[in-house]
């Protein structure tokens, strides 16, 4: 896997949109590639930031599909995070216009599946705010 520095857009997304207070040096080593684990879980995009932060970015068709796959995504991400000794996993769901009820259902299911894991975070964002394209690094 190729390691490259984060683009300014990706660094801004991680810092401002996701709220990560990561030190600047971790942004010098970004791996934007799936692994067998993430691919098998159906992850749209897997980003390893400096070996400390793992971001799973998925684009479910709707909240119902996200609810169906959420436990799988969390399990795969935890496995990767923990086996690599990373600090955090941020699961980003890029959803078009989720209703308040959809958000509540997703957050509730996430809390149940996360089982109090404080190193696991859920972000429900509009696809337009996510670095989905191939030019998000370097």
Short mmCIF file of C-alpha atoms in Angstrom, two decimals, residues 28-97:
data_model
loop_
_atom_site.label_atom_id
_atom_site.label_comp_id
_atom_site.label_asym_id
_atom_site.label_seq_id
_atom_site.Cartn_x
_atom_site.Cartn_y
_atom_site.Cartn_z
CA UNK A 28 2.10 12.95 6.38
CA UNK A 29 1.35 9.21 6.16
CA UNK A 30 -2.05 8.40 4.70
CA UNK A 31 -2.98 5.06 3.17
CA UNK A 32 -6.17 5.29 1.17
CA UNK A 33 -6.81 1.69 0.18
CA UNK A 34 -9.09 -1.16 1.15
CA UNK A 35 -7.95 -4.26 2.95
CA UNK A 36 -9.49 -7.70 2.66
CA UNK A 37 -11.38 -7.06 5.90
CA UNK A 38 -12.81 -3.70 4.82
CA UNK A 39 -13.62 -4.92 1.32
CA UNK A 40 -15.46 -7.98 2.68
CA UNK A 41 -17.49 -5.70 4.96
CA UNK A 42 -18.55 -3.58 1.97
CA UNK A 43 -16.65 -0.45 2.95
CA UNK A 44 -16.68 2.19 0.20
CA UNK A 45 -13.44 3.80 1.31
CA UNK A 46 -10.86 2.97 4.00
CA UNK A 47 -8.39 5.66 5.10
CA UNK A 48 -5.53 4.98 7.52
CA UNK A 49 -4.23 8.29 8.84
CA UNK A 50 -0.74 7.95 10.25
CA UNK A 51 -1.38 4.51 11.70
CA UNK A 52 -3.44 6.19 14.44
CA UNK A 53 -6.82 6.97 12.95
CA UNK A 54 -8.92 4.63 10.82
CA UNK A 55 -11.77 6.08 8.79
CA UNK A 56 -14.39 3.91 7.15
CA UNK A 57 -16.47 5.86 4.65
CA UNK A 58 -19.60 4.19 3.32
CA UNK A 59 -22.38 5.36 1.04
CA UNK A 60 -25.43 3.29 1.91
CA UNK A 61 -28.44 3.58 -0.39
CA UNK A 62 -30.57 4.59 2.57
CA UNK A 63 -30.83 4.40 6.34
CA UNK A 64 -32.40 0.94 6.22
CA UNK A 65 -29.41 -0.48 4.35
CA UNK A 66 -27.09 1.24 6.82
CA UNK A 67 -28.96 -0.30 9.74
CA UNK A 68 -28.67 -3.74 8.16
CA UNK A 69 -24.90 -3.45 7.65
CA UNK A 70 -23.90 -1.29 10.64
CA UNK A 71 -22.84 -4.13 12.94
CA UNK A 72 -20.69 -5.62 10.16
CA UNK A 73 -18.95 -2.31 9.51
CA UNK A 74 -18.28 -1.77 13.21
CA UNK A 75 -16.94 -5.28 13.68
CA UNK A 76 -14.59 -5.03 10.70
CA UNK A 77 -13.38 -1.59 11.74
CA UNK A 78 -12.74 -2.64 15.33
CA UNK A 79 -10.80 -5.65 14.13
CA UNK A 80 -8.60 -3.49 11.92
CA UNK A 81 -8.23 -0.70 14.46
CA UNK A 82 -7.27 -3.01 17.29
CA UNK A 83 -4.98 -5.31 15.30
CA UNK A 84 -3.05 -2.28 14.00
CA UNK A 85 -2.89 -0.58 17.42
CA UNK A 86 -4.75 2.49 16.18
CA UNK A 87 -6.33 5.03 18.52
CA UNK A 88 -9.69 5.62 16.86
CA UNK A 89 -12.18 4.39 14.31
CA UNK A 90 -14.51 6.89 12.69
CA UNK A 91 -17.38 5.39 10.74
CA UNK A 92 -18.72 7.94 8.27
CA UNK A 93 -22.10 7.31 6.69
CA UNK A 94 -22.60 9.50 3.62
CA UNK A 95 -26.39 9.68 3.41
CA UNK A 96 -28.60 11.96 1.35
CA UNK A 97 -31.12 13.79 3.54
#
